[in-house]
Coordinates of C-alpha atoms in Angstrom, one line a residue:
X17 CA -35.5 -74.4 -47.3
X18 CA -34.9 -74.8 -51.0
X19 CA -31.8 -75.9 -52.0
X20 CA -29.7 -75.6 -55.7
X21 CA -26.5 -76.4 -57.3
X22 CA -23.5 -73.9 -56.8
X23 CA -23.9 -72.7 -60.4
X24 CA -22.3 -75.3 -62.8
X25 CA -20.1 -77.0 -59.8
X26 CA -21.7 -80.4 -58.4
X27 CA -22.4 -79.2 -54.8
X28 CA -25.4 -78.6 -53.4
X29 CA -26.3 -75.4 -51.4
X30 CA -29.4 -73.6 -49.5
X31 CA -30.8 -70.7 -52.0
X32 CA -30.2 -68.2 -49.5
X33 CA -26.3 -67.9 -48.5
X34 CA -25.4 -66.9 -44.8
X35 CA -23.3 -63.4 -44.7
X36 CA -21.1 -62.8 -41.8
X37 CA -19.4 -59.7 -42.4
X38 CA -21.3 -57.3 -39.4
X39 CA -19.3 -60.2 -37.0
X40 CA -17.0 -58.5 -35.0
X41 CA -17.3 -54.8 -37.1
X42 CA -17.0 -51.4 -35.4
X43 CA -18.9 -48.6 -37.1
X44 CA -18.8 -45.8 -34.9
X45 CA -17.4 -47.2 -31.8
X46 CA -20.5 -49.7 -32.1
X47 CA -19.6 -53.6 -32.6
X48 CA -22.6 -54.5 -34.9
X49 CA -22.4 -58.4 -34.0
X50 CA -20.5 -59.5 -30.8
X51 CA -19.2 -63.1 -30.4
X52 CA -22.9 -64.4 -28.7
X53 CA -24.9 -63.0 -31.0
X54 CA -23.0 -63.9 -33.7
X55 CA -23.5 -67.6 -32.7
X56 CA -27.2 -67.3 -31.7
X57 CA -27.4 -66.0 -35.7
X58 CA -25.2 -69.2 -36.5
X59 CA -27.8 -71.2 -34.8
X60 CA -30.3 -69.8 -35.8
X61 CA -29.2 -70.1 -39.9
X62 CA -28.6 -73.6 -39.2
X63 CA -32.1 -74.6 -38.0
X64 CA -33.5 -72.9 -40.9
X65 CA -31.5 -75.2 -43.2
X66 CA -29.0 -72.7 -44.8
X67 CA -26.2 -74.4 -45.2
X68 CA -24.1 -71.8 -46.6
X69 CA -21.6 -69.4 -44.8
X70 CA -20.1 -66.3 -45.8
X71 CA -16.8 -65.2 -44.2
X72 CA -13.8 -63.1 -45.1
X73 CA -10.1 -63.2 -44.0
X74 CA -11.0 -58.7 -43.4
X75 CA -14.3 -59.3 -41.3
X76 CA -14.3 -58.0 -38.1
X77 CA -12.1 -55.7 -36.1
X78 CA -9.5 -56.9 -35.8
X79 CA -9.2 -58.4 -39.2
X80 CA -10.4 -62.2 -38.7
X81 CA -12.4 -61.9 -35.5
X82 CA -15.9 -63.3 -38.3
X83 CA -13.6 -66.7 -39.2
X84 CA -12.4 -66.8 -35.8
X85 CA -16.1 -66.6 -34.2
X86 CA -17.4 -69.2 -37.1
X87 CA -14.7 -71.7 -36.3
X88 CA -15.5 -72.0 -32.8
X89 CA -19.5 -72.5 -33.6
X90 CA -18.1 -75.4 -35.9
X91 CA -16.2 -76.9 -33.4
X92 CA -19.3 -78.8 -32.1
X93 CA -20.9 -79.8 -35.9
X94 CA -20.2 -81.5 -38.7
X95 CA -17.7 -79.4 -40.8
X96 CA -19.3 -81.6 -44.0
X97 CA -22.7 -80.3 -43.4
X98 CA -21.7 -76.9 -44.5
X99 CA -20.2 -74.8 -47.3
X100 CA -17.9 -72.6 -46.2
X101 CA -16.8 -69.3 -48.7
X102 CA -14.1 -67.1 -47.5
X103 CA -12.1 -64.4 -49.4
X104 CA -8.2 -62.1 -50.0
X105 CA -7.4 -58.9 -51.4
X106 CA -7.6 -56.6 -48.9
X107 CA -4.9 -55.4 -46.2
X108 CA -5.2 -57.8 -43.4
X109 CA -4.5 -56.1 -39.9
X110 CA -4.8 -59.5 -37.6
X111 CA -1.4 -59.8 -37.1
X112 CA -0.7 -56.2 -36.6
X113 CA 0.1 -53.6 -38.9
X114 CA 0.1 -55.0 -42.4
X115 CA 3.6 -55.2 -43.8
X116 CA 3.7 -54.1 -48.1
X117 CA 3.2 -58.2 -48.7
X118 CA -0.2 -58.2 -46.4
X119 CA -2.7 -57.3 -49.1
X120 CA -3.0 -57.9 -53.0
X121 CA -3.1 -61.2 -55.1
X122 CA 0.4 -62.0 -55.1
X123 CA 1.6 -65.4 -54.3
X124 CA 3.4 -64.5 -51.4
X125 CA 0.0 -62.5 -49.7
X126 CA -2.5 -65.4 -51.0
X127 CA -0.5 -68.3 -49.5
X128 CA 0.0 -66.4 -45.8
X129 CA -3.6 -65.5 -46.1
X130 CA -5.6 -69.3 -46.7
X131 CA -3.5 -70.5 -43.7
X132 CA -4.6 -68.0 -41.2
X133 CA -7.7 -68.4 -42.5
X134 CA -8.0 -72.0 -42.3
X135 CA -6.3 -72.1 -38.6
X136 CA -9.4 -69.6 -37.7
X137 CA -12.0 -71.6 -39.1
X138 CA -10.5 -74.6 -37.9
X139 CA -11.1 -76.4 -41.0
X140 CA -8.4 -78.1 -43.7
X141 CA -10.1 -76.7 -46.6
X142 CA -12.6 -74.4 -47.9
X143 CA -15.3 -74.9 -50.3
X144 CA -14.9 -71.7 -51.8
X145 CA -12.2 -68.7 -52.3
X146 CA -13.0 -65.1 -53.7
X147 CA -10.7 -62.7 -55.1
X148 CA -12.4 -59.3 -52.9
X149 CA -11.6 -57.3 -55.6
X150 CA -9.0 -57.3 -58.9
X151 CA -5.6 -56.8 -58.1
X152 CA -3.7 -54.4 -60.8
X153 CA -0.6 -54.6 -59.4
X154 CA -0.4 -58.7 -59.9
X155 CA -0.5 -60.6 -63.3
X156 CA -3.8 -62.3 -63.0
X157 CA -1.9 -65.9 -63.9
X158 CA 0.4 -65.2 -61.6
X159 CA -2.7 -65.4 -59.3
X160 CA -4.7 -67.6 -60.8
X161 CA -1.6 -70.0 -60.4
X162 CA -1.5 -69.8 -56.9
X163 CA -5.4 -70.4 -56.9
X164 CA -5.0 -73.5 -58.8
X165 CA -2.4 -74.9 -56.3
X166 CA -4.3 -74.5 -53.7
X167 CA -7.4 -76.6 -55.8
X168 CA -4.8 -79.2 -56.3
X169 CA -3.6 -79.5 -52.8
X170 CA -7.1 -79.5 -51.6
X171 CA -7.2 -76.6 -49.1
X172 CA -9.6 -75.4 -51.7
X173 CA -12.8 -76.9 -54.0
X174 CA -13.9 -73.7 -56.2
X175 CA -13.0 -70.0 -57.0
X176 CA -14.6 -67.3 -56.6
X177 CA -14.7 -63.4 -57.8
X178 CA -16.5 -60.7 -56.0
X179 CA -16.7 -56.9 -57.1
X180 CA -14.7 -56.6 -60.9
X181 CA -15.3 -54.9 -64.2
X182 CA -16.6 -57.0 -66.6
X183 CA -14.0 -57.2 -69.2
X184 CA -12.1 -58.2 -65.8
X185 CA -13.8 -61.0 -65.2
X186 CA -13.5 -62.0 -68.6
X187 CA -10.0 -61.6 -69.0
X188 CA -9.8 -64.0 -65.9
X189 CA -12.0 -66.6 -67.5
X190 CA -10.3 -66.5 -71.0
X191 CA -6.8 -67.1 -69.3
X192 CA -7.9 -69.6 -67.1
X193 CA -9.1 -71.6 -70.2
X194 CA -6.2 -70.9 -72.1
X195 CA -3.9 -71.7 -69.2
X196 CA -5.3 -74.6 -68.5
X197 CA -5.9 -73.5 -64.7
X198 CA -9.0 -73.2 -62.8
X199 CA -11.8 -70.8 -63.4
X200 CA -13.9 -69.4 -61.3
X201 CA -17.2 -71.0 -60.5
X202 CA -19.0 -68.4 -58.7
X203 CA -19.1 -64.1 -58.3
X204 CA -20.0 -62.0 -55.8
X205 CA -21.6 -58.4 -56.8
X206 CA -23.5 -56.2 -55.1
X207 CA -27.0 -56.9 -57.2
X208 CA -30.5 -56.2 -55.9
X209 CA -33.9 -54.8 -57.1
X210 CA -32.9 -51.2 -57.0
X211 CA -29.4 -51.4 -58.4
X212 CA -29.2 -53.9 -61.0
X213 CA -28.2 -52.1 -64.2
X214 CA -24.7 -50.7 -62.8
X215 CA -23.2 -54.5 -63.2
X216 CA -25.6 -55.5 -66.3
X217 CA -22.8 -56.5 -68.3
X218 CA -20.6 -58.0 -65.4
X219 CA -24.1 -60.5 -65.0
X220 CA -24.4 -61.1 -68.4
X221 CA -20.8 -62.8 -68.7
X222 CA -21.9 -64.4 -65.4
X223 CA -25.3 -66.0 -67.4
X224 CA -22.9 -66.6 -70.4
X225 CA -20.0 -68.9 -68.6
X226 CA -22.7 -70.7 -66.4
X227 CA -21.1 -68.8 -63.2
X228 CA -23.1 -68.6 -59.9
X229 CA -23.8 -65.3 -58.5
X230 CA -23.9 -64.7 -54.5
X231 CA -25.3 -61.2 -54.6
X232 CA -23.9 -59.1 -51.6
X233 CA -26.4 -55.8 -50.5
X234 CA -29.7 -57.6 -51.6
X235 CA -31.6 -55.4 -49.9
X236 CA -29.7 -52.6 -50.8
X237 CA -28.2 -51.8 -46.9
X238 CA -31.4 -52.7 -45.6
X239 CA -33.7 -49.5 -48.0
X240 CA -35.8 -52.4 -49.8
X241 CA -36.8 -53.6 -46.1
X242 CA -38.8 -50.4 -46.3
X243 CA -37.9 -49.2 -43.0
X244 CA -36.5 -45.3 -44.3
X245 CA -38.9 -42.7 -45.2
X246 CA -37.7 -40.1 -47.6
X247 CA -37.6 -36.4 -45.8
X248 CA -38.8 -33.6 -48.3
X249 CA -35.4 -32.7 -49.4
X250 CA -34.9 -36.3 -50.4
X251 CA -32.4 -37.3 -47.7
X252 CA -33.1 -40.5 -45.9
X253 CA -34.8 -40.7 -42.4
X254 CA -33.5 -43.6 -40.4
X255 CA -34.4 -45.2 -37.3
X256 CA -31.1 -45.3 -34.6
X257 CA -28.9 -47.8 -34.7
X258 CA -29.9 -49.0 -38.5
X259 CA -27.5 -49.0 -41.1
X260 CA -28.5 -45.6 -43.1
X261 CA -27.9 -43.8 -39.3
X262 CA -24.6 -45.4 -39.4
X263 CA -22.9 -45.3 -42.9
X264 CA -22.9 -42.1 -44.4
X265 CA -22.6 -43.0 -47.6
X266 CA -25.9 -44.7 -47.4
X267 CA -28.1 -42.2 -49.5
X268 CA -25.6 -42.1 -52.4
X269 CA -25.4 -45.8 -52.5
X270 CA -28.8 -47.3 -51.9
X271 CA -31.5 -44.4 -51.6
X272 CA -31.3 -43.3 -55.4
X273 CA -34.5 -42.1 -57.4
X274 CA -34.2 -45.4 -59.2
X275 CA -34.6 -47.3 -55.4
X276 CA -37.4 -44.9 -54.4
X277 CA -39.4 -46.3 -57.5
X278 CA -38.9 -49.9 -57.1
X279 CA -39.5 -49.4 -53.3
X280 CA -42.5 -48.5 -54.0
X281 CA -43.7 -51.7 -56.7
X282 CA -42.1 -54.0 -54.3
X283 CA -44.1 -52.4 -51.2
X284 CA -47.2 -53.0 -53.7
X285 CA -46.5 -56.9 -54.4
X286 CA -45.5 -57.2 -51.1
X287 CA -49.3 -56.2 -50.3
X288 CA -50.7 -58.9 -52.4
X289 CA -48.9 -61.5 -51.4
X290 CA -49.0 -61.1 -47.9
X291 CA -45.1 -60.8 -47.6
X292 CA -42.5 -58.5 -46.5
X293 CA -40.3 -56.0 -49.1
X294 CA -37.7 -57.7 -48.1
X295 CA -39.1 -61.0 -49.0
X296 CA -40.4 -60.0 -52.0
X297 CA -36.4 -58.2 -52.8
X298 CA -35.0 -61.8 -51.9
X299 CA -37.7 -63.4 -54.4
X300 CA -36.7 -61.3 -57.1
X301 CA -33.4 -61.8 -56.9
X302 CA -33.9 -65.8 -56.8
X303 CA -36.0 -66.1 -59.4
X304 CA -33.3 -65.0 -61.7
X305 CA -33.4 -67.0 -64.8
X306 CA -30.4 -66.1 -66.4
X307 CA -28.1 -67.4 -64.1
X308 CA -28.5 -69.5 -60.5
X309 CA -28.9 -66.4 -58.4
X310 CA -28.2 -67.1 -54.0
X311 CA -28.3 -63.9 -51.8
X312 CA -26.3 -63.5 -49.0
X313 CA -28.7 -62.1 -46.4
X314 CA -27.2 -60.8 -42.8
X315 CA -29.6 -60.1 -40.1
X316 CA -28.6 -58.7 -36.6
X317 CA -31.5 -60.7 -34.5
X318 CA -32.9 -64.4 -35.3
X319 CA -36.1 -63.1 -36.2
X320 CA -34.7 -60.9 -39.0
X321 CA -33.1 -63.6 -40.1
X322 CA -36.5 -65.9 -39.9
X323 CA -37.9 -63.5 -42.1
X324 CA -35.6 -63.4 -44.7
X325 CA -35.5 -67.1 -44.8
X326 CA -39.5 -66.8 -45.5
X327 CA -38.5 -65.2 -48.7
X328 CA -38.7 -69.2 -50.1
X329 CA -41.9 -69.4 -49.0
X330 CA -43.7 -67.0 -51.3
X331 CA -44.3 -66.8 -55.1
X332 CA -44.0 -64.3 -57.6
X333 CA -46.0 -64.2 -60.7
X334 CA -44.2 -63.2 -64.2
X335 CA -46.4 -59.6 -64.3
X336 CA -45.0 -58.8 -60.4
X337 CA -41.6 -59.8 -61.4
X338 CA -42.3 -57.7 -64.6
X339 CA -43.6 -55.1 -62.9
X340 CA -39.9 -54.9 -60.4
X341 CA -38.3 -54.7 -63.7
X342 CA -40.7 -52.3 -65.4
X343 CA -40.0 -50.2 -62.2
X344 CA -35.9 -50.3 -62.6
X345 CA -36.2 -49.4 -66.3
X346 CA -38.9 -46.6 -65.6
X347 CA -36.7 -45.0 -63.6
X348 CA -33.8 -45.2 -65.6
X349 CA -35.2 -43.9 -68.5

């Protein structure tokens, strides 16, 4: 395992981040990840030397069964040999139904929220707390306020921001500096080969203001594994049980023209280095230079997961990485 700094922050992490979110989820009647498996993938991330876990406070159904499932596997290990990221926003139904307080980033839904998530993991702090999404409803000091508290008491070491506008995650930024409260350190987009342009300018304040990114979706739902064939009226042919024969939204999210085209340049590459597509996706994405790029991968057996982790292994020249791009902006144009 390679291993890199948490964007400008001084801790250290593994350069491929841990995703947790099909723990515990129903999608069709289906759980995706029970409790077992979710451990034997626990396991299985920690003997490859990733050292980094993604969680939210929403994962699983009910709401918290992920944090639950990942604070039992800590039980028996070292909580310091592990960076743990977990996230609010969202309505949280683990207590029942949510009341009008249980969702948003208001004081009152933020402060109920990092307890119950810290009683699930079984931990007193966490490395690192997203923002899911931005709150318009809530002055963002009034947030960012509550976020800094919870620095100072130590329940939490760095902030996070997933899915925003850009001009949103500025406007975070630029009160947090003239505030004088903490910033965040690290974001957490959906980014990967074949949809990169749609948060260009969200990634370029990330390169500007030294911010990490933790790309959710690398593989785009599993399309730049290259296990979909396109039918002839460009719909997506999945195998059962896979995530485009379970989200319907699939085709209008990942299988876009753009993503047939660099499907096919990264199932090139992958040729000539003797790798996977999905390695060669996870490459790409690492090999950012603009900004210190970590993927959260999820994999529903240990050997998908082994294979993902192999994604440190291989090397990309400048012309293939070129080419990935030239393949993007090709089909854009």
């Amino acid at each position: 395992m390679e291993y890199t700094t948490l964007g400008d922050t001084g801790t250290t992490v593994s350069r491929l981040c841990f995703g947790t979110w099909r723990f515990g989820r129903e999608t069709g009647g289906v759980v995706e990840t029970d409790r077992e498996e979710a451990h034997d993938l626990l396991d299985a991330a920690s003997e490859h030397g990733i050292n980094f876990i993604d969680t939210a406070n929403v994962y699983g159904d009910p709401n918290g069964k992920s944090e639950t499932w990942i604070g039992e596997w800590l039980e028996d290990r070292s909580r310091e040999d592990y960076v743990i990221a977990s996230k609010v926003y969202f309505p949280f139904d683990g207590w029942g139904e949510p009341g009008p307080n249980d969702s948003g980033l208001g004081r009152k839904h933020i402060r109920a929220q990092i307890e119950g998530t810290l009683e699930r993991l079984g931990t007193d702090y966490l490395d690192l707390y997203y923002i899911h999404r931005w709150d318009e409803d809530t002055p963002i000091q009034e947030t960012l306020e509550t976020l800094t508290n919870l620095v100072d008491e130590g329940k939490v070491n760095y902030l996070g921001a997933s899915s925003m506008a850009a001009w949103q995650l500025t406007k975070a930024l630029w009160t947090s500096d003239v505030e004088g409260l903490s910033r965040f350190d690290v974001t957490q987009p959906m980014v990967n080969a074949a949809q990169y342009d749609t948060v260009a300018e969200y990634l370029e304040v990330c390169a500007d203001q030294d911010l990490a990114v933790c790309p959710y979706s690398p593989l785009g739902g599993g399309f730049l594994t290259g296990k979909y064939d396109r039918a002839n009226d460009g719909s997506v042919i999945a195998p059962d049980g896979s995530r485009g024969s379970l989200d319907d939204m699939f085709d209008e999210y990942y299988a876009t023209e753009q993503a047939w085209d660099v499907l096919e340049t990264v199932e090139d590459i992958a040729d000539e280095v003797d790798a996977s597509p999905a390695q060669v996706s996870l490459r790409w994405l690492m090999d950012q230079s603009e900004f210190t790029c970590i993927p959260i991968v999820g994999a529903r057996t240990p050997d998908q997961l082994a294979e993902n982790v192999s994604a440190v292994d291989i090397e990309l020249s400048d012309e293939q990485f070129e080419r990935i791009d030239g393949a993007r902006g090709e089909a854009e144009s």
